[in-house]
Coordinates of C-alpha atoms in Angstrom, one line a residue:
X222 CA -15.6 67.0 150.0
X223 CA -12.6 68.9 148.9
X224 CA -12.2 71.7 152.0
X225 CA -11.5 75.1 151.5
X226 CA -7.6 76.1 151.9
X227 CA -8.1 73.4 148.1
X228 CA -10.6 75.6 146.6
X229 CA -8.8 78.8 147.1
X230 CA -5.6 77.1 145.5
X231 CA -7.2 75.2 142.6
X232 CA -9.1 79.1 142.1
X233 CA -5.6 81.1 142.4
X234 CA -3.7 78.7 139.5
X235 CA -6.9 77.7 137.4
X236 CA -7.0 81.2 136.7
X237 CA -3.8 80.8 134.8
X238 CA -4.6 79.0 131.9
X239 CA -7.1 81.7 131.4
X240 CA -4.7 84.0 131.2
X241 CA -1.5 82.6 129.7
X242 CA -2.9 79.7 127.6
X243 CA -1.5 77.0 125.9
X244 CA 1.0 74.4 127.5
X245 CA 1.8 76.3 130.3
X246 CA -2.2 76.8 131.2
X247 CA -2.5 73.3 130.7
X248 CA 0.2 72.1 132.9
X249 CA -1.2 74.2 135.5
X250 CA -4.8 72.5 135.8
X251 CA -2.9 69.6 135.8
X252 CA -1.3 70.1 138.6
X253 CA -3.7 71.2 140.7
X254 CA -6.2 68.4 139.8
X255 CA -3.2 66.0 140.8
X256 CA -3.1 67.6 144.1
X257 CA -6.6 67.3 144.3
X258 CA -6.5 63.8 143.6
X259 CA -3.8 63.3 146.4
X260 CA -6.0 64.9 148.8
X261 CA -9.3 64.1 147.6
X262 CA -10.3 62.5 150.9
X263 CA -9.5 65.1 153.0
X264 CA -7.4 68.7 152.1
X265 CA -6.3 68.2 155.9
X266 CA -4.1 65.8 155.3
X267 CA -0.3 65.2 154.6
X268 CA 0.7 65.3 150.8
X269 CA 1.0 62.2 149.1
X270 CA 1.5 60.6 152.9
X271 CA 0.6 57.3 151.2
X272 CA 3.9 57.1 149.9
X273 CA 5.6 58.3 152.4
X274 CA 4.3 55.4 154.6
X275 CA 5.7 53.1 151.7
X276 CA 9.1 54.0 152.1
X277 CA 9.7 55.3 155.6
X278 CA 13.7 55.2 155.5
X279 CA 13.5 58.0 152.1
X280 CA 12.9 61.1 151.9
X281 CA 10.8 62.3 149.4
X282 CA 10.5 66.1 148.3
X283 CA 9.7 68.7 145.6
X284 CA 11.3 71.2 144.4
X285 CA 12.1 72.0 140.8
X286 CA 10.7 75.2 138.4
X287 CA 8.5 77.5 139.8
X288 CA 7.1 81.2 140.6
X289 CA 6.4 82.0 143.8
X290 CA 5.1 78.6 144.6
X291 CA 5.0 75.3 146.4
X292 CA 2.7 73.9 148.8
X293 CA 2.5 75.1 153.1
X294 CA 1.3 72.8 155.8
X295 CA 0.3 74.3 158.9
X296 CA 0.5 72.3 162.2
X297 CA -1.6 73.5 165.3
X298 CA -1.7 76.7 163.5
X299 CA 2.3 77.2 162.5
X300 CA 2.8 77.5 158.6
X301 CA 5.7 74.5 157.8
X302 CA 6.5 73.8 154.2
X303 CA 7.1 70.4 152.7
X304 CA 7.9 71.9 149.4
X305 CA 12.2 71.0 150.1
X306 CA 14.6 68.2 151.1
X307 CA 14.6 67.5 155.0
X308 CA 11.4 69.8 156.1
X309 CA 9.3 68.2 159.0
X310 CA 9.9 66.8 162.2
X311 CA 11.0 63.3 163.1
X312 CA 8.6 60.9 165.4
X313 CA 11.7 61.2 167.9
X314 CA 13.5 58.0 169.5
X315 CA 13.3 55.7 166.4
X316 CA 10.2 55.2 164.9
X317 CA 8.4 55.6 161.4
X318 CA 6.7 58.4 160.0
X319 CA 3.6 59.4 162.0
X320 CA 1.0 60.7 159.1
X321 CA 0.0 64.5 160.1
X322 CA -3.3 66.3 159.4
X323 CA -2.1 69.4 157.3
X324 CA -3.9 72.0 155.7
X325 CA -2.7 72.6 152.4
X326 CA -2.0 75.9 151.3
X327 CA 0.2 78.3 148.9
X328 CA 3.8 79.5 149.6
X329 CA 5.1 82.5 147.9
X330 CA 8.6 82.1 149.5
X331 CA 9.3 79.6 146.8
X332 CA 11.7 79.9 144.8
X333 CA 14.0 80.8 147.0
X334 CA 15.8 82.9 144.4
X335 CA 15.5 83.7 140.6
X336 CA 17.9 83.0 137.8
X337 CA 17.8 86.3 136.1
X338 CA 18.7 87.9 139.5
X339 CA 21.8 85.1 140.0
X340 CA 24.5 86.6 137.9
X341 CA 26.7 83.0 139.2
X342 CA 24.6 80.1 136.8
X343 CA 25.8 79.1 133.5
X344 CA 23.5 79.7 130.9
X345 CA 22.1 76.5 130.5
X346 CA 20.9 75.8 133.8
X347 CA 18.7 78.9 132.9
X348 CA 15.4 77.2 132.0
X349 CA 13.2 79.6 132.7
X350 CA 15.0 82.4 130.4
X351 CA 15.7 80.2 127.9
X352 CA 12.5 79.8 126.7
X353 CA 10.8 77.0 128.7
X354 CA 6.8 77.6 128.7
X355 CA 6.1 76.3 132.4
X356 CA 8.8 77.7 134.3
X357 CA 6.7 80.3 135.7
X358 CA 4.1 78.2 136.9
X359 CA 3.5 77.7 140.5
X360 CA 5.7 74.7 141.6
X361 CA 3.6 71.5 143.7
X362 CA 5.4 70.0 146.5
X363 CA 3.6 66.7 144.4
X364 CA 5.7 64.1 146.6
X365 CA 5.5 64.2 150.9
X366 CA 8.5 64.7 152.7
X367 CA 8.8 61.1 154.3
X368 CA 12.0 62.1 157.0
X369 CA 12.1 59.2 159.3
X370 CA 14.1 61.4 162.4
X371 CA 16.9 58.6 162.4
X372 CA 17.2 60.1 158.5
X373 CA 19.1 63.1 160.0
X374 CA 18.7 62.7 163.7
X375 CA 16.6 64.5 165.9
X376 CA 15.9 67.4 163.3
X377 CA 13.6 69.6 165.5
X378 CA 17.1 71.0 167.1
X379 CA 16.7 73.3 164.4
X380 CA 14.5 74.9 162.2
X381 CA 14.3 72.9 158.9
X382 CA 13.7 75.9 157.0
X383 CA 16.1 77.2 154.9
X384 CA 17.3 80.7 156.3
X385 CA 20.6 82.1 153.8
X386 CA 21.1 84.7 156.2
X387 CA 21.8 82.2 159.3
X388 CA 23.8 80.2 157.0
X389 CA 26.3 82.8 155.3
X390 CA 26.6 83.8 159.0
X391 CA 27.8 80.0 160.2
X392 CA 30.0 80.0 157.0
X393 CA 32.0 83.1 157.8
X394 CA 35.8 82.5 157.7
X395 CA 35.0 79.0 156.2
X396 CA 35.2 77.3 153.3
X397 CA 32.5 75.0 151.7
X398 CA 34.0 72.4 148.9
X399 CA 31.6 70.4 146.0
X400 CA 33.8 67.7 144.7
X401 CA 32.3 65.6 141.4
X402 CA 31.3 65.8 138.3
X403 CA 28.8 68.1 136.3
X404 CA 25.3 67.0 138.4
X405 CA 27.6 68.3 141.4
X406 CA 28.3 71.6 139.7
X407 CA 24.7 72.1 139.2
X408 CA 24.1 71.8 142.9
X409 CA 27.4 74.0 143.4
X410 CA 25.9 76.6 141.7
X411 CA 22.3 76.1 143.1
X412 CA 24.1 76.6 146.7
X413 CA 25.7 79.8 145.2
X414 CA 22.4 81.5 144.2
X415 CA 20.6 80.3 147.6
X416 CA 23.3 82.1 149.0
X417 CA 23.5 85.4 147.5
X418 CA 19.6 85.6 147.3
X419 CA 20.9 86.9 151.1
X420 CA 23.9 89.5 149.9
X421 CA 22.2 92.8 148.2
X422 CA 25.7 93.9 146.9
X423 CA 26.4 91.0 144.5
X424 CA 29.8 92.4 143.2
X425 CA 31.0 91.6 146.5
X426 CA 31.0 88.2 145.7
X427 CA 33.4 86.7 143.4
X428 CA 35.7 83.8 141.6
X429 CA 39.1 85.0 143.4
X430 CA 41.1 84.3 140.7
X431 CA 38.8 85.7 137.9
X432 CA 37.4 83.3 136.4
X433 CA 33.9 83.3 134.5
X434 CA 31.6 80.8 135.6
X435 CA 32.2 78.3 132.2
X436 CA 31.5 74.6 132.0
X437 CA 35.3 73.7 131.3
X438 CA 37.4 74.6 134.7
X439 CA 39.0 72.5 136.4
X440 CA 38.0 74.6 139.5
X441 CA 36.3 77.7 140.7
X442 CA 36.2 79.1 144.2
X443 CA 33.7 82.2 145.0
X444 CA 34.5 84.4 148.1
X445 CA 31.4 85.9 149.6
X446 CA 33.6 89.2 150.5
X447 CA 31.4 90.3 153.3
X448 CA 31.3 87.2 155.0
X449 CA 35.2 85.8 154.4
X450 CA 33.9 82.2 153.6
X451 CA 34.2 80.6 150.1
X452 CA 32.2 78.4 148.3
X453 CA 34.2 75.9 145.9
X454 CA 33.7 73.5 143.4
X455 CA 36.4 71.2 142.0
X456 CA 35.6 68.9 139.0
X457 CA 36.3 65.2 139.7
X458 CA 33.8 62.8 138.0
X459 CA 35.6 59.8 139.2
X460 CA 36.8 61.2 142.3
X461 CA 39.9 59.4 141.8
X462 CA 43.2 60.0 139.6
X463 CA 43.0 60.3 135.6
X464 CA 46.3 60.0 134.0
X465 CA 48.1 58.4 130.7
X466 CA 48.6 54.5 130.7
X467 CA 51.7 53.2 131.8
X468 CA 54.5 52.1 129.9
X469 CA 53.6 48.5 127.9
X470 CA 50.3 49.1 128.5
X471 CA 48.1 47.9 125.6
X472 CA 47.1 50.2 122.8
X473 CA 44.0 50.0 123.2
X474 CA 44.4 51.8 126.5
X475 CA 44.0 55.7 126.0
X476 CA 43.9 56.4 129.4
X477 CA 43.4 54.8 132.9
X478 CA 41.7 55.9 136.1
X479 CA 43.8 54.9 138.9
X480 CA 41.2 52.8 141.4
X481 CA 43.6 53.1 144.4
X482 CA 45.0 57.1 144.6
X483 CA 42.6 60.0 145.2
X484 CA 42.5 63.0 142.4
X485 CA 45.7 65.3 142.4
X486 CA 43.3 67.9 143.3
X487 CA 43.0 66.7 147.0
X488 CA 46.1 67.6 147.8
X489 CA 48.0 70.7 149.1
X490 CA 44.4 70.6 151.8
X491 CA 42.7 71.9 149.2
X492 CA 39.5 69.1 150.2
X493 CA 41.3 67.9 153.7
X494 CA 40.8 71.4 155.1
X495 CA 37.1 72.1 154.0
X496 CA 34.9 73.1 156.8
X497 CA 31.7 72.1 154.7
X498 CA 32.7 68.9 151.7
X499 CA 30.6 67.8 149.8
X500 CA 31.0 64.6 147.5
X501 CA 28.8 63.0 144.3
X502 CA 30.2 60.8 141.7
X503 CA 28.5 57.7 139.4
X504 CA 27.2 59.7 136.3
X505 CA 30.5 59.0 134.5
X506 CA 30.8 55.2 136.3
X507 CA 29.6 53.0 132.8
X508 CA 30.6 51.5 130.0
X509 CA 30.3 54.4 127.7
X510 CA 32.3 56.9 129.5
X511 CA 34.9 54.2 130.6
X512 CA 36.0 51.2 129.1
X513 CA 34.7 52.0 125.5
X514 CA 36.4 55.5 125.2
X515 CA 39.7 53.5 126.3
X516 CA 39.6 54.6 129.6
X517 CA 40.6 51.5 131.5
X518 CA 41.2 50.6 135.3
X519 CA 44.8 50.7 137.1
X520 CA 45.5 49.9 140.4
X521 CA 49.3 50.4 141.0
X522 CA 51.1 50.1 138.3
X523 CA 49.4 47.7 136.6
X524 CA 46.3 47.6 134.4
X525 CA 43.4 45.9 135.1
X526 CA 42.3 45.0 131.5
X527 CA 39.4 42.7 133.6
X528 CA 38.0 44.7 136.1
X529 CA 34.7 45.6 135.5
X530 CA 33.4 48.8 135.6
X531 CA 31.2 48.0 138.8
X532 CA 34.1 46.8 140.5
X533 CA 36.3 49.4 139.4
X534 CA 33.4 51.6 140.9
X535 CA 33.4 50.1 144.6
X536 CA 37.5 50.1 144.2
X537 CA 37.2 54.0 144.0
X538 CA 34.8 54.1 146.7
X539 CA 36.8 52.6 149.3
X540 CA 39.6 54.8 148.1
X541 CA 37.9 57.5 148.8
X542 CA 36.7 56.2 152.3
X543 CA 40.2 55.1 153.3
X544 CA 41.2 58.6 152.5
X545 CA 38.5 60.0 154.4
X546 CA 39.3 58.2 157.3
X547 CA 43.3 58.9 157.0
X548 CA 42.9 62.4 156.1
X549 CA 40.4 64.0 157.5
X550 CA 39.2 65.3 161.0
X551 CA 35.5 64.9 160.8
X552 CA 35.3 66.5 164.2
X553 CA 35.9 69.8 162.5
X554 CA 34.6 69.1 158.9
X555 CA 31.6 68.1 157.7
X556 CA 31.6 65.5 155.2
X557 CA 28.4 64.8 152.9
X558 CA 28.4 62.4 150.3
X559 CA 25.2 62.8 148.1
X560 CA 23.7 59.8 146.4
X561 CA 22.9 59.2 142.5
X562 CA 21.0 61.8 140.5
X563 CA 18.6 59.7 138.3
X564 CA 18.5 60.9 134.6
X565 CA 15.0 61.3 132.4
X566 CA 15.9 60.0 128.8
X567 CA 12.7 57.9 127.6
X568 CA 13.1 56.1 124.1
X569 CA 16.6 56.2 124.1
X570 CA 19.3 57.4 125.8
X571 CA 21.7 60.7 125.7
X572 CA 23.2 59.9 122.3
X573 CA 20.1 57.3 121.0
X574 CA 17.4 60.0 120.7
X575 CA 16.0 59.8 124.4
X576 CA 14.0 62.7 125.4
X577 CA 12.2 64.7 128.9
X578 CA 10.9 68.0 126.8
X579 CA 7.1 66.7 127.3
X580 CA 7.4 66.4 130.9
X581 CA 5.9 69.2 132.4
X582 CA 4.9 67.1 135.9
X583 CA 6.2 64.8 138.8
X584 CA 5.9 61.6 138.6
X585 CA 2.9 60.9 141.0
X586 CA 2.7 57.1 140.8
X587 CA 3.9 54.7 143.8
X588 CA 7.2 53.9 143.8
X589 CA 8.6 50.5 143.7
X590 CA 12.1 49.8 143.7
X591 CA 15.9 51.5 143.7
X592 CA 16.9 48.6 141.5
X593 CA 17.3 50.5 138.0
X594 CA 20.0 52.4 139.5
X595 CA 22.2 49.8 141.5
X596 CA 25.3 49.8 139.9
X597 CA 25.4 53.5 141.2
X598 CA 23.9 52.8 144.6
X599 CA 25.4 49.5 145.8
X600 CA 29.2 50.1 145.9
X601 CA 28.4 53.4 148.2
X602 CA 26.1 51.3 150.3
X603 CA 28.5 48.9 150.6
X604 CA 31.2 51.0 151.4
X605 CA 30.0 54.2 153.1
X606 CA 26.9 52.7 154.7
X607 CA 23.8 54.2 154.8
X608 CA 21.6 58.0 155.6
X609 CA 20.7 56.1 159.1
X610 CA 23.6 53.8 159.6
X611 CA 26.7 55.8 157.8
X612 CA 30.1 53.6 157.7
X613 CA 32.6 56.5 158.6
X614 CA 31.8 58.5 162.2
X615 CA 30.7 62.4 160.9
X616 CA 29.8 61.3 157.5
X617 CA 26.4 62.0 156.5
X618 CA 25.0 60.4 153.4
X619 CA 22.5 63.1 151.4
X620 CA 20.4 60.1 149.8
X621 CA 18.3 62.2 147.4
X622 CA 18.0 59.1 144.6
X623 CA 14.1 58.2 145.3
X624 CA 12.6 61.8 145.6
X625 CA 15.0 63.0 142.6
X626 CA 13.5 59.9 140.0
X627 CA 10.0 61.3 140.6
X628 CA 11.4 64.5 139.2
X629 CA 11.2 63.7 135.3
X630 CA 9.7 67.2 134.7
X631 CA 12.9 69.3 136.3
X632 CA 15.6 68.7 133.2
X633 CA 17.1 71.3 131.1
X634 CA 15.9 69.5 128.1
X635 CA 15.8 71.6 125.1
X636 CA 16.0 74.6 126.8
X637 CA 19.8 74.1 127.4
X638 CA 20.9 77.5 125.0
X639 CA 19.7 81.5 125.6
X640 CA 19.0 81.7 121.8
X641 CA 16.8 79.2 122.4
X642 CA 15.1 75.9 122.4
X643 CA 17.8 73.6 120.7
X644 CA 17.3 70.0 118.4
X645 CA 15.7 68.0 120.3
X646 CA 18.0 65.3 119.4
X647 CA 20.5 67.2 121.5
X648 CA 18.6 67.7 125.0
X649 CA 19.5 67.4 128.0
X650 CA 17.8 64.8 130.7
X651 CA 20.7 64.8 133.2
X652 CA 21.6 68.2 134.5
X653 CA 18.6 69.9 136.4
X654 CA 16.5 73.6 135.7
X655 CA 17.8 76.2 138.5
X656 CA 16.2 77.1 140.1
X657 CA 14.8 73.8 141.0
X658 CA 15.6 70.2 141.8
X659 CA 18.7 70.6 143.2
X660 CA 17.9 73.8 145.6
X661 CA 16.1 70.9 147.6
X662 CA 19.4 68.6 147.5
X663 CA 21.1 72.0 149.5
X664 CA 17.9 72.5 151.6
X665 CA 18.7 68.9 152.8
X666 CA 22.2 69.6 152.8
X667 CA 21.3 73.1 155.4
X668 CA 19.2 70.6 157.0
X669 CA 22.1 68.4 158.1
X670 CA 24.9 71.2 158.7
X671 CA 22.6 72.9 160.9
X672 CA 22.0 69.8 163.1
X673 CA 25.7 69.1 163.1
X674 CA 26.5 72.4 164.1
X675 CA 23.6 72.8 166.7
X676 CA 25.0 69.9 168.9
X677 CA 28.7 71.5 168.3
X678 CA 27.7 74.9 169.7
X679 CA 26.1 72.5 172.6
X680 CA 29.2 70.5 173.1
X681 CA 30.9 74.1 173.4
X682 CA 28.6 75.4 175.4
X683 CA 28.5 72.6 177.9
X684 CA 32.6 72.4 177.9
X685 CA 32.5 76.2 178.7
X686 CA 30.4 76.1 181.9
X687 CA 31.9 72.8 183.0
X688 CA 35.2 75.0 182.6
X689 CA 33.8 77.3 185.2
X690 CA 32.0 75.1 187.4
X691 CA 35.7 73.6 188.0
X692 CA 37.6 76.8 187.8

């Protein structure tokens, strides 16, 4: 039997279809009878728990385009939401994930903001106002939040939920710093609107040097006035140094990305001195956007016309882990490095015809393997270690890979342009819908900076009376 708290949720968004019709109405029942099938045995039960039993070292979440949606839990009577990255409550010591009797319900808190009252998201990431049918649908948390408590630690120190008052309040007089390429811009700006969904005057925050938000600076840093903290993003899809080919270099040679020295843009503290920074790279680490657009790999002064773009890959990885280690003090700064963002092109690729427009839903089935992506995930493994076994003491790895492939239905796709939908030969399967899929990258990443800085206000705390106790 299907139990109540199902009925009243498959009655609240079946009435939709009725009223809106067509694909959005469709995608609706759709959704509920998935979470109906989830749940089928019991509605008090932990969504999709099966898989998070399957893969007990991932975390698995939701998140992606919705209206006042996503699916509650209620423990022993508390309303919890397993809707975002890093929600829920470790086993404690260093066990698996204990499945949970849940009663499913509905949470109007999500989304946490939206994009027509952001004035900080470039127009493309604009899904819902550029014309796409199902972005007002209620979202479903489809996939569980599987958080073994090694994932993060003991993460009932703090309350999972993401709060942007407590946060802009633990920023003030700091800085927070997104280093990579686009996929981290998207999350850049995702953190921006999370933020200012708490700040009722939104002219008081602003790019201090004037820039418009644009796809094509080399920086941008937005100064929440009222609060004295900034929030910067600095494009580096290699993380590492771009530059001309040295002298006698071959012709075929355009460029070179130096393996062994970190971007120009980490100097002057601009990165060192970060209280919060945050690094992704790997969409740009391939063949296309390397070695076949003549950029090759230098290391020194030399050109390595053999290294392979794998190896080139791990090269930059322990750059950027020796500099790390040399450079910064992870005692004050907290440093996040957030795994590959799996792209959605099916029957093709980006410039081959691949497409995501029909995708209106998770992908529900089991998963299997991280294999398919790799070349993107090894050389950080190898390097920077792991979420539970990190490589580099005070470096947290955000490993959002596994619940970001189940979210095929989250992409800009055609809706990519305010005038709207575009060719669909010229959609977009990488970058992600805001709000969605990447708001639950930054719940996980408020997860892990309020843990950090729970046990540093303890550590102060503790120092303090010890201080009096020996005065």
């Amino acid at each position: 039997m299907v139990g109540e708290p199902a009925k009243r949720l498959a009655r609240r968004v079946m009435r939709r279809p009725l009223e809106k019709g067509g694909v959005a109405g469709l995608a609706a029942a759709a959704a509920v009878a998935l979470v109906l099938l989830v749940c089928a045995a019991s509605l008090r039960c932990s969504v999709a728990v099966d898989y998070a039993l399957a893969a007990p070292r991932k975390l698995w979440s939701g998140g992606g385009l919705h209206r006042g949606g996503g699916l509650a839990v209620r423990e022993g009577g508390a309303r919890r939401r397993c809707t975002g990255g890093g929600r829920g409550r470790g086993t404690g010591g260093g066990g698996g994930v204990r499945p949970v009797r849940r009663e499913v319900g509905l949470d109007d808190s999500y989304p946490l903001y939206e994009s027509r009252d952001c004035p900080f998201l470039d127009p493309g990431f604009r899904c819902s106002e550029n014309g796409r049918p199902d972005a007002s649908l209620l979202q479903m948390a489809l996939a569980a939040v599987a958080l073994r408590s090694r994932e993060i630690g003991q993460v009932h120190l703090v309350d999972l939920r993401f709060d942007a008052k407590i946060m802009l309040k633990k920023l003030r007089n700091r800085r927070v710093v997104f280093v990579g390429d686009s996929i981290g811009r998207n999350q850049w700006e995702s953190l921006l609107c999370m933020l200012s969904s708490a700040v009722p005057d939104k002219s008081s925050i602003y790019e201090i040097n004037g820039s418009p938000i644009t796809k094509h600076m080399g920086f941008l840093i937005f100064k929440f006035r009222d609060y004295n903290c900034t929030v910067e993003y600095y494009r580096s899809p290699f993380i590492v140094l771009q530059g001309r080919a040295p002298a006698g270099a071959p012709k075929v040679v355009k460029y070179t990305i130096r393996v062994d020295a970190m971007d120009w843009m980490s100097g002057r503290g601009r990165w060192r001195d970060a209280d919060i920074l945050i690094f992704n790279t790997g969409h740009w680490w391939n063949y296309e956007k390397t070695i076949r657009g003549g950029a090759y790999f230098q290391e020194g002064n030399k050109v390595k016309m053999e290294m392979t773009v794998h190896d080139a890959y791990q090269r930059s990885i322990q750059t950027l882990f020796n500099w790390l280690h040399k450079e910064v003090n992870t005692s004050k700064t907290h440093v996040m490095f957030r795994t590959y963002a799996p792209v959605h092109f099916r029957g093709g690729d980006w410039k081959s015809g691949g497409s995501c427009h029909l995708e209106t839903l998770p992908d529900a089935t089991p998963f299997k393997s991280l294999e398919e992506w790799a070349d993107q995930l090894q050389p950080v493994h190898n390097i920077l270690g792991s979420s539970i076994r990190p490589k580099l003491p005070g470096l947290a790895i955000l490993n959002v890979t596994q619940m970001t492939a189940q979210r095929k239905d989250g992409h800009l796709s055609v809706y990519i342009s305010p005038s709207g939908p575009v060719p669909r030969n010229k959609q977009d399967c990488s970058h992600w819908c805001l709000p969605g899929v990447p708001d639950t990258w930054n719940e996980l990443l408020y997860a892990v900076f309020m843990k950090k800085q729970t046990m540093m206000d303890q550590n102060v705390a503790l120092a303090g009376s010890r201080t009096l106790n020996t005065g």
